[in-house]
CSV table of C-alpha atoms in Angstrom, one decimal:
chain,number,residue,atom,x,y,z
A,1,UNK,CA,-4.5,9.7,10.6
A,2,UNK,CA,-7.3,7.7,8.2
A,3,UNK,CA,-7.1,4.2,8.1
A,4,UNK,CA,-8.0,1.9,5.6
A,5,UNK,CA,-7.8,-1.4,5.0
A,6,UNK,CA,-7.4,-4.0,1.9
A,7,UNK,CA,-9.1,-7.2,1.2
A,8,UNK,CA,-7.8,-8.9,-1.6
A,9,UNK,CA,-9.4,-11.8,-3.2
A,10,UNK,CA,-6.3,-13.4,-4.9
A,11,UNK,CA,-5.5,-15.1,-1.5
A,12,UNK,CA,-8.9,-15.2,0.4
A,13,UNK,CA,-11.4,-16.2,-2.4
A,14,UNK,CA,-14.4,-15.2,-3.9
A,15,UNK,CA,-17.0,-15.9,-1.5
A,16,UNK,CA,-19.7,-13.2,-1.5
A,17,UNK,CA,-20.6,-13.7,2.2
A,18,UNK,CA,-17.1,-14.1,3.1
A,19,UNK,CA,-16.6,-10.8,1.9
A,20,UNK,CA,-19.5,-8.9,3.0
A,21,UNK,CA,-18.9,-10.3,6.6
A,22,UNK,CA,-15.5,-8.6,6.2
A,23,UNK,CA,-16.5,-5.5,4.7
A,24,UNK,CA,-19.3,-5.0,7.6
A,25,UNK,CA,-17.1,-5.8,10.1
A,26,UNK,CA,-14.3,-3.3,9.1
A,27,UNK,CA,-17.1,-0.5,8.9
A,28,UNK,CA,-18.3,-1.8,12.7
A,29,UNK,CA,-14.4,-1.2,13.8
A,30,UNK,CA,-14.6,2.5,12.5
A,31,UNK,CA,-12.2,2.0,9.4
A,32,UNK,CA,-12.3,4.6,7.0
A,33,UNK,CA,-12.0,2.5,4.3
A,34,UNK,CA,-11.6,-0.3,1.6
A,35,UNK,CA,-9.3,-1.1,-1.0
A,36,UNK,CA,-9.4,-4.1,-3.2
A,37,UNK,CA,-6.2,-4.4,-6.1
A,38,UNK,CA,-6.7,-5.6,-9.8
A,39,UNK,CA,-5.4,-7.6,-12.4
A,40,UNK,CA,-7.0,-8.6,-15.5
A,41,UNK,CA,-5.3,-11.8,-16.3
A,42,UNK,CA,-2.0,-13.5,-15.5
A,43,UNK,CA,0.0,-15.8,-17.1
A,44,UNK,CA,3.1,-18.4,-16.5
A,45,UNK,CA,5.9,-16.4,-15.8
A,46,UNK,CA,4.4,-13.1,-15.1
A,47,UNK,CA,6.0,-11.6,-11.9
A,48,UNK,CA,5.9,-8.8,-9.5
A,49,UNK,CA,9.4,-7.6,-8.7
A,50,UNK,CA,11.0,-11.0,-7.4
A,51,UNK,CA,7.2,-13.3,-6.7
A,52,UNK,CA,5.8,-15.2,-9.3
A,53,UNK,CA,2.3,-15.1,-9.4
A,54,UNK,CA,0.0,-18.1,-9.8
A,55,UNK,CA,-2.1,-17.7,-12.9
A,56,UNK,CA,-4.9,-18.9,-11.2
A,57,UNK,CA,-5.2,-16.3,-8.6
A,58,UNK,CA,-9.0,-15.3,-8.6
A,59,UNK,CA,-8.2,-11.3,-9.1
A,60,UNK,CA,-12.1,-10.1,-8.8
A,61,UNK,CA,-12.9,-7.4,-11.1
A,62,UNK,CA,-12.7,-4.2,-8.8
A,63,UNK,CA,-15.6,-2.1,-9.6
A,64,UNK,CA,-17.7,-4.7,-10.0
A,65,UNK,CA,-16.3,-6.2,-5.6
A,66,UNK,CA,-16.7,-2.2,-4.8
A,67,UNK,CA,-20.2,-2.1,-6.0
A,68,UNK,CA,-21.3,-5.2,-4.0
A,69,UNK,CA,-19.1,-3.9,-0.8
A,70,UNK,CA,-21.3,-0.5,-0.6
A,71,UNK,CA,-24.6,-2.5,-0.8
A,72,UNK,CA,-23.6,-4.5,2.3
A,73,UNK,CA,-22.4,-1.4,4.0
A,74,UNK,CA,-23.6,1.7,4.9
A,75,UNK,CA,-20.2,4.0,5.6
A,76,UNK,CA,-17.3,2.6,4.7
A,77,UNK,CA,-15.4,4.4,1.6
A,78,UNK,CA,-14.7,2.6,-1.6
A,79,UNK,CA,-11.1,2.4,-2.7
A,80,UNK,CA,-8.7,0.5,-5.8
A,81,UNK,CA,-4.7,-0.2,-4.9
A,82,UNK,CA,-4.4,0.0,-7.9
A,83,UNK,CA,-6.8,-0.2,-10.6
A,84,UNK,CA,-4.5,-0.3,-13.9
A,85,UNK,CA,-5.8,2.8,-15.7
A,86,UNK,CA,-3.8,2.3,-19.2
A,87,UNK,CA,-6.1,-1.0,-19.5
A,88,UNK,CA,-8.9,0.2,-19.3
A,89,UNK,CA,-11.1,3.3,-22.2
A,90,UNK,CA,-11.6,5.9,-20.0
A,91,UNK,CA,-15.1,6.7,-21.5
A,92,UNK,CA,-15.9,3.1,-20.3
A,93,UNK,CA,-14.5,4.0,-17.2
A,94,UNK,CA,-15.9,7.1,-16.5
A,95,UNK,CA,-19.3,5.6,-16.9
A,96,UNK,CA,-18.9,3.0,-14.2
A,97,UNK,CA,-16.7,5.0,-11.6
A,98,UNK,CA,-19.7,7.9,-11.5
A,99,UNK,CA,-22.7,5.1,-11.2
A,100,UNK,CA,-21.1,3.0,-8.2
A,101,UNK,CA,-20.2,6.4,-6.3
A,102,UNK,CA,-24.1,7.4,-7.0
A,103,UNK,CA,-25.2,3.6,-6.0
A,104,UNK,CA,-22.9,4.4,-2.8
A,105,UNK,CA,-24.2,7.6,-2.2
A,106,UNK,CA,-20.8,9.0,-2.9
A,107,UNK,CA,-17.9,6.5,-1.6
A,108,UNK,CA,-16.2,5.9,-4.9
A,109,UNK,CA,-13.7,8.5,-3.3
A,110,UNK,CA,-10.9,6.4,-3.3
A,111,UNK,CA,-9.7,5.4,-6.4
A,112,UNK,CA,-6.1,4.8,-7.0
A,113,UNK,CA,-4.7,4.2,-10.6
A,114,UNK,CA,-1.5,2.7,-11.6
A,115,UNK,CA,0.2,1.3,-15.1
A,116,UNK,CA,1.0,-2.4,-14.3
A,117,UNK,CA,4.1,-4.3,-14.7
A,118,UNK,CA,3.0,-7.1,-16.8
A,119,UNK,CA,3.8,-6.9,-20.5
A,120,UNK,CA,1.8,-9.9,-20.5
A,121,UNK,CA,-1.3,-8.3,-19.8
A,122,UNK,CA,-0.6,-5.2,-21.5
A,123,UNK,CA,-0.2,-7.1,-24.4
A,124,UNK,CA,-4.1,-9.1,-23.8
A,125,UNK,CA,-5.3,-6.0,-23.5
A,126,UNK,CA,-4.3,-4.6,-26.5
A,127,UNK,CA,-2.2,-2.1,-25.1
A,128,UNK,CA,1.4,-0.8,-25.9
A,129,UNK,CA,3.8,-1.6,-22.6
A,130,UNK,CA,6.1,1.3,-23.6
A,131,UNK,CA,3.5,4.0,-23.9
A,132,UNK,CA,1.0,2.8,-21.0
A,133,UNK,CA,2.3,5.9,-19.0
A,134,UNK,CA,1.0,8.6,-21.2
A,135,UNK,CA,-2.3,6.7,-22.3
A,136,UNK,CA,-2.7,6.9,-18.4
A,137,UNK,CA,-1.8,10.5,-18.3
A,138,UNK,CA,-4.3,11.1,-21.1
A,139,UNK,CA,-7.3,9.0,-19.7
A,140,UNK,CA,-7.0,11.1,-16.0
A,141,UNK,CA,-8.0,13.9,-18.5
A,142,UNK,CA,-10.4,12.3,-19.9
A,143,UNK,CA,-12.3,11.2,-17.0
A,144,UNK,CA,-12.3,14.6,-15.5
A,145,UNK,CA,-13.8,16.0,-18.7
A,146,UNK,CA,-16.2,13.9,-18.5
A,147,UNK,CA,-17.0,13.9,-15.1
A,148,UNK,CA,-17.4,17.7,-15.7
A,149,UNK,CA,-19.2,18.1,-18.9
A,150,UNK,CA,-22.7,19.2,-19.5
A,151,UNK,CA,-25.4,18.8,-21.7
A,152,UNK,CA,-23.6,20.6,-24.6
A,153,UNK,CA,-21.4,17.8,-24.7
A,154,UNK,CA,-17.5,17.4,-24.2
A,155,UNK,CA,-14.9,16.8,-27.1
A,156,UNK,CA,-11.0,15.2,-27.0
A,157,UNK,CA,-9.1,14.8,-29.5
A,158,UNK,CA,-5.7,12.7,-27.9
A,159,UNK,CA,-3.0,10.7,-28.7
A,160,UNK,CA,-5.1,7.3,-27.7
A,161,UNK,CA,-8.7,8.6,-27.5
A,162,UNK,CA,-11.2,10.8,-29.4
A,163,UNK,CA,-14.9,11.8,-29.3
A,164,UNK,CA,-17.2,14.5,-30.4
A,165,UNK,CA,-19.5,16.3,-28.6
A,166,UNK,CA,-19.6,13.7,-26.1
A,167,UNK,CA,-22.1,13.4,-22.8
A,168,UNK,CA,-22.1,11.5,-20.2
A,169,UNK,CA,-24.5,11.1,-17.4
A,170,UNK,CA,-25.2,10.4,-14.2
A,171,UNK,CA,-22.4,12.7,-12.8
A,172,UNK,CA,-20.4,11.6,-9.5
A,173,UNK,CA,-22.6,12.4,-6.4
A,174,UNK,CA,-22.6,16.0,-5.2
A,175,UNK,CA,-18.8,16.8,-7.1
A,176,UNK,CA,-17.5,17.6,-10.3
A,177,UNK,CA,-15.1,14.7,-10.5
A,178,UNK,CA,-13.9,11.9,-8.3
A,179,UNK,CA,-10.9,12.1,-6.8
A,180,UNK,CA,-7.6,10.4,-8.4
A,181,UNK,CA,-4.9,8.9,-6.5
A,182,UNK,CA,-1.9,8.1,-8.1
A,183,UNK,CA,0.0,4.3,-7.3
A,184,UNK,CA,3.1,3.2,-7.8
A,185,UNK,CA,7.2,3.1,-6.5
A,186,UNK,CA,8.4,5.3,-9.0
A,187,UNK,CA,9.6,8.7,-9.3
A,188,UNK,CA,7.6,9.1,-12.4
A,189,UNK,CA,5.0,8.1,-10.5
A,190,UNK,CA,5.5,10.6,-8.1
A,191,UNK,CA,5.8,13.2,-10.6
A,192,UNK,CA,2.1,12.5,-12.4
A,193,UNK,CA,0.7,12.3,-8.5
A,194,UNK,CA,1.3,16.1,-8.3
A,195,UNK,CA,0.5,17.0,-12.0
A,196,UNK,CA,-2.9,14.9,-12.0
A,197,UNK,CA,-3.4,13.7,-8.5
A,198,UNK,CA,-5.7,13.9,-5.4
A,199,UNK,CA,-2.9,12.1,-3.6
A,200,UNK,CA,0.1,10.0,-4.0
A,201,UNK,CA,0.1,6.0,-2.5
A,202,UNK,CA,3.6,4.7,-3.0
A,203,UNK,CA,4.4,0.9,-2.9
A,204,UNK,CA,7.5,-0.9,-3.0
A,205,UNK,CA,10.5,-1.7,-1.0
A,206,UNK,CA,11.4,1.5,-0.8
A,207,UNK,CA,14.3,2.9,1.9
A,208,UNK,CA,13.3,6.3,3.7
A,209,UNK,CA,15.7,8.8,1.9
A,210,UNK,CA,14.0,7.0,-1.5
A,211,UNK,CA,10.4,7.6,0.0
A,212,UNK,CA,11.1,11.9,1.1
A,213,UNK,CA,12.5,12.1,-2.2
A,214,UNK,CA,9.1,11.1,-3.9
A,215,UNK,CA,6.9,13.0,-2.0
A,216,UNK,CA,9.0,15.8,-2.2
A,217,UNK,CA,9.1,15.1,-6.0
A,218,UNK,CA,5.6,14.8,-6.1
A,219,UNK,CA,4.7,17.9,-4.2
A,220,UNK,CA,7.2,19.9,-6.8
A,221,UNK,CA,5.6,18.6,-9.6
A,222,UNK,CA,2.4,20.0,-8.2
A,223,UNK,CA,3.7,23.6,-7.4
A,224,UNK,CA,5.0,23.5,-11.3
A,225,UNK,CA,1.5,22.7,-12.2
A,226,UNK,CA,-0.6,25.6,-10.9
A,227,UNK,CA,-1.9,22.7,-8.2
A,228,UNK,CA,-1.7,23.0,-4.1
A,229,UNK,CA,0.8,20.5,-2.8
A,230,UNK,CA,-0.7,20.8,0.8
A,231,UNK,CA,-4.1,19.1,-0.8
A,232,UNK,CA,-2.0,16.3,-1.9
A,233,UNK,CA,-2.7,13.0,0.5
A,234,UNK,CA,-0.3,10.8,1.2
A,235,UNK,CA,-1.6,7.1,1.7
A,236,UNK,CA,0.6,3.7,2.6
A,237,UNK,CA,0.1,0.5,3.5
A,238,UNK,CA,0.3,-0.7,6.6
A,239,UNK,CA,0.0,-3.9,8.3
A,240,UNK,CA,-2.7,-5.3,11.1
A,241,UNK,CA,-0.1,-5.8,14.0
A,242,UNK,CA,1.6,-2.4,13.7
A,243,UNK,CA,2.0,-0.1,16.9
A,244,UNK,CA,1.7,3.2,17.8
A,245,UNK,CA,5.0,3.9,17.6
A,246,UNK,CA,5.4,2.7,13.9
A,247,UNK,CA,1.9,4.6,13.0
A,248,UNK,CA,3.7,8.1,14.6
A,249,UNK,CA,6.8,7.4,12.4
A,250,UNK,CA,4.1,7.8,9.4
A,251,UNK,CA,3.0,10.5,10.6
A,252,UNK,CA,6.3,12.5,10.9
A,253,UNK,CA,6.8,11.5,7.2
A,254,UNK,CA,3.4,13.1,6.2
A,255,UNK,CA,1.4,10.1,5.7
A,256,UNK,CA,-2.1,11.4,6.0
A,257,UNK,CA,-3.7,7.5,5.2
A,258,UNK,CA,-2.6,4.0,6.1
A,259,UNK,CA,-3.9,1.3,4.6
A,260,UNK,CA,-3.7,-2.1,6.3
A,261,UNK,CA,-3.2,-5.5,5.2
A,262,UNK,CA,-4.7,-8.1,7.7
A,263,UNK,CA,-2.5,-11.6,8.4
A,264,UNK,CA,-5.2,-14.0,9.0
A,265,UNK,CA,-6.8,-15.6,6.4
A,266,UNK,CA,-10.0,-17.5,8.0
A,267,UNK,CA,-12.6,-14.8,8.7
A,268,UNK,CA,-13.3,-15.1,12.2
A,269,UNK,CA,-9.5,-14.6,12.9
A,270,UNK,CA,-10.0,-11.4,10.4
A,271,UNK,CA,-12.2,-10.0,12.3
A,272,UNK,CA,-9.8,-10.4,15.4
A,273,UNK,CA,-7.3,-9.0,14.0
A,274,UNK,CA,-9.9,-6.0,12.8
A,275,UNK,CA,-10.9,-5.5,16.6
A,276,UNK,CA,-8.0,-5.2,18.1
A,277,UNK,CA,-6.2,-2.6,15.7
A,278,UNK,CA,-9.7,-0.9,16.2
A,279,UNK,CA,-9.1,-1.1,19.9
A,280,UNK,CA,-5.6,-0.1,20.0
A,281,UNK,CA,-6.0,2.9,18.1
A,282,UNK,CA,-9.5,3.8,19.4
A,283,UNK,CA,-10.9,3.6,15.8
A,284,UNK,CA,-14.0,2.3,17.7
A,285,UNK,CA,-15.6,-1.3,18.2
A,286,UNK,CA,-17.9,-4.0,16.3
């Protein structure tokens, strides 16, 4: 089992050496990982499921909190839960994903990409709510190609996006494209993890039958696509006080990746909390 683990700036602030203090400290416990969420703007109103979120959460921009993460660390793997793909042009993208992983010297491994559920922000960013799931579909093309093209140049020609002839440079470190994890508490979800993804990382309040039935969905969808559905991971969040016996249960249920979410909110109690999951599951010590 990986573990990873999510800071989130919404509710612990912006402070650069708040968050580098965090980010070293996780990499001095031994976790794998760190994932950071995104929202472009919020609104009055706009709502996840049942919570109302406060327009003036301070949502850092994701790439931007990766980059400076990997310059005050040395190990620790770069991750998004979720970066909202549909709002963002994958040539854009492509170009910033491939220069923080060769900044990092190859972390940006953990990207995970999802559609939103704002129309709010779909609509401030110009894109069509209804449709967001195939412009995400086609983008995950397009950032492979692109990732993979050569000096002759790469074209599309898509529902949302064209080019010509098209390079782009530097490449990823050392592979032909980064890995893409799919987000989301869907079965649809589910179903463009194992067309497109790396790996599936469900959210939601999901019940257990619900949660078989999406991997299983998602490793189907990859058999119909020609893809291995053994190389599909299978992350979940997780949270800092969780025991041994709850991580096993994971386990059984194929989870290859937990992702933890850490109570406290002043950093010294952070880092508490960081030390003894570290400790109880021998991830090793600060």
């Amino acid at each position: 089992m990986k573990f990873g683990i999510s800071y989130n700036t919404a509710f612990w602030g912006v402070d650069p050496d708040k968050i580098a203090a965090f980010a070293r400290h996780a990499e001095g416990c031994g976790f794998e990982s760190l994932f950071v969420p995104e929202h472009l703007g919020l609104y009055p109103g706009a709502a996840v499921g049942p919570y109302e979120l406060p327009p003036t959460l301070p949502y850092a921009d994701p790439l931007d909190l990766l980059g400076f993460v990997a310059a005050a660390t040395e190990r620790l793997m770069l991750g998004t839960g979720v970066l909202l793909l549909p709002y963002h042009h994958p040539v854009v993208l492509a170009k910033r994903l491939a220069t923080v992983d060769v900044l990092s010297k190859g972390r940006m491994r953990l990207l995970t990409v999802g559609l939103g559920s704002l129309p709010g922000e779909a609509k401030a960013a110009g894109v069509d709510f209804a449709s967001r799931g195939r412009r995400a579909d086609e983008a995950i093309d397009v950032l492979r190609l692109l990732w993979g093209g050569g000096e002759d140049g790469v074209t599309h020609k898509g529902e949302f996006f064209a080019f010509d002839d098209l390079c782009q440079f530097p490449k990823p470190a050392g592979v032909t494209h980064l890995p893409i994890h799919v987000g989301g508490s869907s079965r649809a979800a589910a179903r463009r993890a194992g067309r497109r993804g790396d790996g599936y990382f469900p959210g939601g309040m999901l019940d257990l039958e619900e949660r078989a039935a999406q991997l299983d969905l998602a490793r189907t969808a990859a058999v119909e696509a020609g893809r291995d559905p053994q190389a599909l991971e299978y992350t979940r969040w997780g949270t800092g006080d969780m025991s041994a016996e709850q991580v096993a249960e994971l386990d059984e249920q194929g989870v290859t990746r937990i992702v933890i979410g850490i109570a406290a909110g002043e950093l010294e109690q952070q880092r508490d909390e960081m030390s003894a999951f570290a400790e109880r599951f021998g991830l090793g010590s600060a």
